[in-house]
CSV table of C-alpha atoms and ligand atoms in Angstrom, one decimal:
chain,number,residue,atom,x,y,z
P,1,UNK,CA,-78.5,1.1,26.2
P,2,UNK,CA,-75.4,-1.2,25.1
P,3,UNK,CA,-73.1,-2.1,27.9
P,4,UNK,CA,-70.7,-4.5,28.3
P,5,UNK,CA,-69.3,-6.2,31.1
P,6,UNK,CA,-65.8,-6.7,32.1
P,7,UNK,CA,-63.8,-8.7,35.2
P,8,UNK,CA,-62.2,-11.3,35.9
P,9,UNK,CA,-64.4,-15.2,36.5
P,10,UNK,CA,-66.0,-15.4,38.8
P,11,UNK,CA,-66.5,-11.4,39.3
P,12,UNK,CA,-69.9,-11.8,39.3
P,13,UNK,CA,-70.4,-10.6,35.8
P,14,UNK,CA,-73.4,-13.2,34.8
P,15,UNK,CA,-75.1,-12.2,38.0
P,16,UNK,CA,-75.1,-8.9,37.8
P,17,UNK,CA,-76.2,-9.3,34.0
P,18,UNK,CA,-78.9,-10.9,34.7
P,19,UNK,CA,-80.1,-8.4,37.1
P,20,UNK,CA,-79.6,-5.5,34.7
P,21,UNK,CA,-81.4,-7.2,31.6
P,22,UNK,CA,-84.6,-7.0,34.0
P,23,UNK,CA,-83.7,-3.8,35.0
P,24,UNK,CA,-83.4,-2.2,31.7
P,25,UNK,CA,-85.4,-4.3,29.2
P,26,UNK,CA,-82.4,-5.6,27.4
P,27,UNK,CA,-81.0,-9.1,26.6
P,28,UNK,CA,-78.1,-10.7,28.4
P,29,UNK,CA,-75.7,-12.1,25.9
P,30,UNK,CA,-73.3,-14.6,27.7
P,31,UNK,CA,-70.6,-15.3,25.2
P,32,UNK,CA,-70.0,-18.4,27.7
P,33,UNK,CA,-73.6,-19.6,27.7
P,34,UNK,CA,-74.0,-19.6,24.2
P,35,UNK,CA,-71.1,-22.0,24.0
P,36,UNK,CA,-71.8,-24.2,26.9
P,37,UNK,CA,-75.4,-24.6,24.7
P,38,UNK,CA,-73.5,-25.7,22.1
P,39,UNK,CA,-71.5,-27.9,24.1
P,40,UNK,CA,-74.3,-29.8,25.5
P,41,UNK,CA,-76.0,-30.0,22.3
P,42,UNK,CA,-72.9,-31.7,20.6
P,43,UNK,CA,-73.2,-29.6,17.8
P,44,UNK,CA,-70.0,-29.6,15.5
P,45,UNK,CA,-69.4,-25.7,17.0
P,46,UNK,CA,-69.6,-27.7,20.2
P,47,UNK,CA,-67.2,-29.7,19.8
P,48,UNK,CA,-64.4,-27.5,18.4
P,49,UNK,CA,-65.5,-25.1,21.4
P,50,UNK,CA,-65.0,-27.6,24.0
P,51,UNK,CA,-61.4,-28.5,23.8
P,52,UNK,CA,-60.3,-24.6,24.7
P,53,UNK,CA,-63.1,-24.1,27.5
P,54,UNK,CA,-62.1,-27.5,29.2
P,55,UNK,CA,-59.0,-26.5,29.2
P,56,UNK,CA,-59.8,-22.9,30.4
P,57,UNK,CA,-58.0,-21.3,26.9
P,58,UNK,CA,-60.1,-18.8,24.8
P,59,UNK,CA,-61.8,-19.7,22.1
P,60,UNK,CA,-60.1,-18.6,18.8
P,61,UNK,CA,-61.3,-14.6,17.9
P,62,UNK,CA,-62.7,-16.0,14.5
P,63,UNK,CA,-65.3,-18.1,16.4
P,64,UNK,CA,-67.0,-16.1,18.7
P,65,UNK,CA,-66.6,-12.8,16.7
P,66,UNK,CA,-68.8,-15.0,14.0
P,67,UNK,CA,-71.2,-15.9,16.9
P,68,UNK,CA,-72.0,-12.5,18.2
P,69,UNK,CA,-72.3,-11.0,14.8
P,70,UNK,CA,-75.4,-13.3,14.5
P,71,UNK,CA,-76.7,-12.4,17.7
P,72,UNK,CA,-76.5,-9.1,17.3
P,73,UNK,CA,-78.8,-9.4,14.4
P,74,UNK,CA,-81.4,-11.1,16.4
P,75,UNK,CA,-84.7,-8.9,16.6
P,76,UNK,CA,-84.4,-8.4,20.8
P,77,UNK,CA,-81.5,-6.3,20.4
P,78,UNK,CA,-82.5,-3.6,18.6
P,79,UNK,CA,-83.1,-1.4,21.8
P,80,UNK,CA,-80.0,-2.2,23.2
P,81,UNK,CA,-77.8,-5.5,24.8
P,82,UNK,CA,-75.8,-5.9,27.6
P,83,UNK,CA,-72.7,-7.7,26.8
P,84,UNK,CA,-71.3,-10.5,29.4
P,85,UNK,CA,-67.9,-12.3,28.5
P,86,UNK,CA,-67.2,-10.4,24.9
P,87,UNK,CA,-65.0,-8.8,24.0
P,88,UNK,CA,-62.4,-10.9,25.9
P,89,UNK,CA,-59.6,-9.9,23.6
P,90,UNK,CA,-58.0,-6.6,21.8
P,91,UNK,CA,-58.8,-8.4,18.3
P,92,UNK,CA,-63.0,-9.1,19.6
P,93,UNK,CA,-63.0,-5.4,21.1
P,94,UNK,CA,-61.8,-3.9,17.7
P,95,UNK,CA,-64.2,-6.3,15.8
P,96,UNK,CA,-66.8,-5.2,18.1
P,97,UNK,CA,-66.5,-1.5,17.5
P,98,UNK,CA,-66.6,-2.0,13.3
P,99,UNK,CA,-69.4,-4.3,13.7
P,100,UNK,CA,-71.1,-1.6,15.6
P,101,UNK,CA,-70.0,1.4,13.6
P,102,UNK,CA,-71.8,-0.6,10.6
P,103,UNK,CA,-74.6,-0.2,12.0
P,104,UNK,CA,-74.2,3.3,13.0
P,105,UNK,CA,-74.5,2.4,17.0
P,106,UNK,CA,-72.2,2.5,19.7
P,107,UNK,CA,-71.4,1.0,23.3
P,108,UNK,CA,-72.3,3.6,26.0
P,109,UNK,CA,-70.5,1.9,28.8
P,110,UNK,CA,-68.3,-0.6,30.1
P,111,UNK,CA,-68.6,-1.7,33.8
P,112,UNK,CA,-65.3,-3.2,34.9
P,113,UNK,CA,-66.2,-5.7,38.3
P,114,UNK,CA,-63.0,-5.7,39.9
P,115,UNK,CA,-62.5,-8.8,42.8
P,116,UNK,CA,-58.8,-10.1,43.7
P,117,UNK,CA,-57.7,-13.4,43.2
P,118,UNK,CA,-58.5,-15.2,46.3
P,119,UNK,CA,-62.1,-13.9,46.1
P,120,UNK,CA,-62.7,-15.6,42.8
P,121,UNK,CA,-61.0,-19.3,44.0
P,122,UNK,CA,-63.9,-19.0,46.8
P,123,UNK,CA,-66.7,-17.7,44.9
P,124,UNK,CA,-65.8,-20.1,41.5
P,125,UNK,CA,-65.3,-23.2,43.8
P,126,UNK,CA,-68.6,-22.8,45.5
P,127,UNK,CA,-70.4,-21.5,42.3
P,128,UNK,CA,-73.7,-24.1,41.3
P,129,UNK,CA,-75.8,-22.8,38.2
P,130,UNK,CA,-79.3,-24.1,37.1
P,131,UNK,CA,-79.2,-26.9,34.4
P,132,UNK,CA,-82.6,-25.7,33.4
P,133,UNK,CA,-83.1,-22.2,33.8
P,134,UNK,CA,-79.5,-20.9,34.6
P,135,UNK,CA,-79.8,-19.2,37.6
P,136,UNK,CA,-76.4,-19.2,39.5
P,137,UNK,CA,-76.3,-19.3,43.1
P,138,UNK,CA,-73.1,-19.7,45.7
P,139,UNK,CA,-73.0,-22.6,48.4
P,140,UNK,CA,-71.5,-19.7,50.8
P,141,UNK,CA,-73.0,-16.6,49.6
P,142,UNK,CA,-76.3,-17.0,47.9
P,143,UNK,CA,-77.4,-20.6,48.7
P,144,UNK,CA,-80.4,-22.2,47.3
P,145,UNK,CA,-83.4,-22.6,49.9
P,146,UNK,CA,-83.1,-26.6,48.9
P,147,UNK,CA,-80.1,-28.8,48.6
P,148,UNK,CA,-79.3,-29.2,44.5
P,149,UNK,CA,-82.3,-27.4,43.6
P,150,UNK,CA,-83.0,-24.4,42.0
P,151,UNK,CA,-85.6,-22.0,43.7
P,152,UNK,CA,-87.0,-21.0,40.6
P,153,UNK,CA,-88.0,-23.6,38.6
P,154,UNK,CA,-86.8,-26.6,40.2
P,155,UNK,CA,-84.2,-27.4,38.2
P,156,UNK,CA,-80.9,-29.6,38.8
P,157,UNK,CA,-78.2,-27.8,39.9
P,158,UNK,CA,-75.0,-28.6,38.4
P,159,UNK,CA,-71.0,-27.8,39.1
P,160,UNK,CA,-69.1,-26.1,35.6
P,161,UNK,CA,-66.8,-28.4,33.7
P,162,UNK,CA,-64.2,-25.5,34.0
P,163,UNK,CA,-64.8,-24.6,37.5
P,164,UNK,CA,-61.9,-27.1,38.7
P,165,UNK,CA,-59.4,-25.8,40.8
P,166,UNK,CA,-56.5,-25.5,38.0
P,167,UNK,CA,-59.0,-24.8,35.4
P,168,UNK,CA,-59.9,-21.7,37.7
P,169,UNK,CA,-56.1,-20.9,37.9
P,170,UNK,CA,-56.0,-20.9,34.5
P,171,UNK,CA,-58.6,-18.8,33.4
P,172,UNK,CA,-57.2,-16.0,35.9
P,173,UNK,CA,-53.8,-16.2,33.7
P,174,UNK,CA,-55.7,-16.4,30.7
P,175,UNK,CA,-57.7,-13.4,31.6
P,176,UNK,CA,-54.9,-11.3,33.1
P,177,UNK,CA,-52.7,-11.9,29.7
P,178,UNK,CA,-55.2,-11.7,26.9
P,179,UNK,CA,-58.2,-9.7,29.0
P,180,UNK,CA,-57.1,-7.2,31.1
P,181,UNK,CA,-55.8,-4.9,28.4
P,182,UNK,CA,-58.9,-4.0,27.7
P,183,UNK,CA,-59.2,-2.2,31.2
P,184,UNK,CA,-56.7,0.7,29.0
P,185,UNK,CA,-58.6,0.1,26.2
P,186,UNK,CA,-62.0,1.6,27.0
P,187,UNK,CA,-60.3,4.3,30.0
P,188,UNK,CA,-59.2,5.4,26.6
P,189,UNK,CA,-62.1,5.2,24.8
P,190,UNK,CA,-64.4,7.2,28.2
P,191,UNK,CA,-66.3,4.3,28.6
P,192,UNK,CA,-65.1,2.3,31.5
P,193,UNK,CA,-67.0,2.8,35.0
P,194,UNK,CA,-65.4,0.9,37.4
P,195,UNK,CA,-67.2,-1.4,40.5
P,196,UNK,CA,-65.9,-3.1,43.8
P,197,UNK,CA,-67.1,-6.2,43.6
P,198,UNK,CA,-66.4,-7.3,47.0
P,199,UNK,CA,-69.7,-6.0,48.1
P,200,UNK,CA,-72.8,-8.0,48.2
P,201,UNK,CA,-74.8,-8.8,45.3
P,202,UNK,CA,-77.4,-6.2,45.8
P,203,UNK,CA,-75.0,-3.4,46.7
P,204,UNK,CA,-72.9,-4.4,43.5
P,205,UNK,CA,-75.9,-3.8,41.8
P,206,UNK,CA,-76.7,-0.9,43.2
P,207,UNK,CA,-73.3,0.7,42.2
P,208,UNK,CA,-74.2,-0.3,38.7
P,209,UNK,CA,-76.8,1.2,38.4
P,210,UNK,CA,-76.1,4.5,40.1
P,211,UNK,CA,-73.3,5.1,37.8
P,212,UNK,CA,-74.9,4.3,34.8
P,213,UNK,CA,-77.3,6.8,35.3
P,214,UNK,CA,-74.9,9.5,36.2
P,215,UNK,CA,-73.1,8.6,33.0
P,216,UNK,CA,-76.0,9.0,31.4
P,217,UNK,CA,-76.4,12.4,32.4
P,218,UNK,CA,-73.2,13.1,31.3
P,219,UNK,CA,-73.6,12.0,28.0
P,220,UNK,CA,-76.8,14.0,27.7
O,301,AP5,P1,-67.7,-17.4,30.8
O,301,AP5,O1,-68.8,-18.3,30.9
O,301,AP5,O2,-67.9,-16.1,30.2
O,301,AP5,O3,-66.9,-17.4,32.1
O,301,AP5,P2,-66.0,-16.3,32.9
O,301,AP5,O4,-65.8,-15.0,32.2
O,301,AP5,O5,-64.8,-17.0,33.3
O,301,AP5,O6,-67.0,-15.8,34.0
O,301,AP5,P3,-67.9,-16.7,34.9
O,301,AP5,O7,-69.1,-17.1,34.2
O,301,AP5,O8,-67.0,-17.8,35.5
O,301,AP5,O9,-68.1,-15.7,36.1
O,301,AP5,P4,-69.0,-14.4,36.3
O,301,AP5,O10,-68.1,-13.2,36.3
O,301,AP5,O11,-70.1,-14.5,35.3
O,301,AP5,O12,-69.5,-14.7,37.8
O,301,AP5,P5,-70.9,-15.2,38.3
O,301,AP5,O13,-71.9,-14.2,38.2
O,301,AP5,O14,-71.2,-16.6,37.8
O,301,AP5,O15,-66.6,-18.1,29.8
O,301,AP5,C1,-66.3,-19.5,29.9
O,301,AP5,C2,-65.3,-19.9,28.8
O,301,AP5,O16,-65.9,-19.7,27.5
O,301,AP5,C3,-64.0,-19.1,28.7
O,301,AP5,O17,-63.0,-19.6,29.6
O,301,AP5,C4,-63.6,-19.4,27.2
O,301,AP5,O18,-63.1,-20.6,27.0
O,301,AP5,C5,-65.0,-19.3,26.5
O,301,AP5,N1,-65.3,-17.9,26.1
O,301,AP5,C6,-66.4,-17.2,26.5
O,301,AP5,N2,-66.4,-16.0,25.9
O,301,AP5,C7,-65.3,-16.0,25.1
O,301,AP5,C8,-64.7,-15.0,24.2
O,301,AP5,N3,-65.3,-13.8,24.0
O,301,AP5,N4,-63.6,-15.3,23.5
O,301,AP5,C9,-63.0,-16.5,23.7
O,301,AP5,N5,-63.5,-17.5,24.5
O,301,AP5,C10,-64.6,-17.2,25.2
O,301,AP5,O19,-70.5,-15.4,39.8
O,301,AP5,C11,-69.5,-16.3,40.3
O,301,AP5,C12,-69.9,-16.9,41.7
O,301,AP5,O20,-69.8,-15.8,42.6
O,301,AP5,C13,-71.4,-17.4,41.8
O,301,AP5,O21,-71.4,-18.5,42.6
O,301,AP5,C14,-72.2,-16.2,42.3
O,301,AP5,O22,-73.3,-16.6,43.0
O,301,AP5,C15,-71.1,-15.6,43.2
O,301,AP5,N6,-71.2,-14.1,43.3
O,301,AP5,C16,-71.5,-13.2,42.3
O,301,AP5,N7,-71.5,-12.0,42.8
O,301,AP5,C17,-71.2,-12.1,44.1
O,301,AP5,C18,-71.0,-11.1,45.2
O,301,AP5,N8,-71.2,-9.8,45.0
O,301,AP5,N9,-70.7,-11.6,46.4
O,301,AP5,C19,-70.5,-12.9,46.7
O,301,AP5,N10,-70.7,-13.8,45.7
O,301,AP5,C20,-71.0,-13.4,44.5
């Protein structure tokens, strides 16, 4: 299965990603992850990265469409990959589909989490994420059992550089300019399946996966 996940920050897209990859086998690739990596590690990438994700801007289509093509060709994604945080513009989704079409595969579904505004200011504000392991948890909705601590392995747990109140307010602009046409895009293309992600976690998740099965069907 190749699916790729769409919403605004904050919609709970690496969440739910996370959940899925265990679900079905496949690898999460988190466009954002891969970058933050780089980030920490200083690496000359890194730094280029860094001044548009500080600053909540995309990074330029050249970059990332050059760092998914090598991690598509990785040897875990042969049965499939679940997509989190690409394509982000018209340019990545069109590079996506050649890229693919190369290969003679195809995505077989696009789940679009859609959350209002307000939702994502209280969710990214209150958002903590593993340093180690990269769990994410919410101080409100899905606290960890010990203060700063992650559940799983222990880990510190660490506030985003870009989850500052006016970064946030510009990554929702960013994303409603440059992102959101891709809603149209794959309604055209059949593949968008669409979630309310004001629900909680589990139930989102439940959605998910009901619909993906029935689109399965479909597309038997
Ligand atoms: P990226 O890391 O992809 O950030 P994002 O898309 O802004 O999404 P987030 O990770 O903030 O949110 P999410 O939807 O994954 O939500 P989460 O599950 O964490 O990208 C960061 C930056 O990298 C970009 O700004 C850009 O600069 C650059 N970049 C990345 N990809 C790029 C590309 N393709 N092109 C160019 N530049 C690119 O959940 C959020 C919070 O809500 C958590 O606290 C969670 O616990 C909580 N939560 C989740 N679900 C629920 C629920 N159902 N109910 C209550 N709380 C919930």
């Amino acid at each position: 299965m190749r699916i790729i996940l769409l919403g605004p920050p904050g919609s709970g897209k690496g969440t739910q990603a996370k959940l899925l990859s265990k679900r079905y086998g496949i690898p999460h690739i988190a466009m954002g992850d891969i970058l933050r990596e780089e980030v920490a590690r200083k690496t000359p990438l890194g730094e280029k990265v860094n001044v548009y994700m500080s600053k909540g801007e995309l990074v330029p289509d050249e970059i990332v469409i050059e760092v998914l093509k090598k991690r598509l060709q990785e040897a875990d994604c042969t049965n499939g990959f679940i997509l989190d945080g690409f394509p982000r513009t018209l340019n990545q989704a069109k590079a996506l589909d050649n890229m693919l079409s190369e290969l003679n595969l195809k995505i077989d579904a696009v789940i679009y989490i859609e959350v209002p505004d307000e939702e994502i200011m209280k969710r990214l504000s209150l958002r903590r994420t593993c340093k180690v392991c990269g769990r994410i948890y919410n101080l409100h909705y899905n606290p960890p059992k010990q203060d700063g601590k992650c559940d799983v392995c222990g880990g510190e747990l660490i506030i985003r550089d870009d989850d500052k109140p006016e970064v946030i307010k510009n990554r929702l602009k960013v994303y409603n300019e440059q992102t959101k046409p891709l809603v149209d895009y794959y309604e055209n293309h059949r593949l968008l399946i669409r979630i309310n992600g004001v629900n909680t976690i589990d139930s989102v998740f439940q959605q998910i996966v009901e619909k993906l099965s029935l689109k399965k069907k479909v597309n038997q």
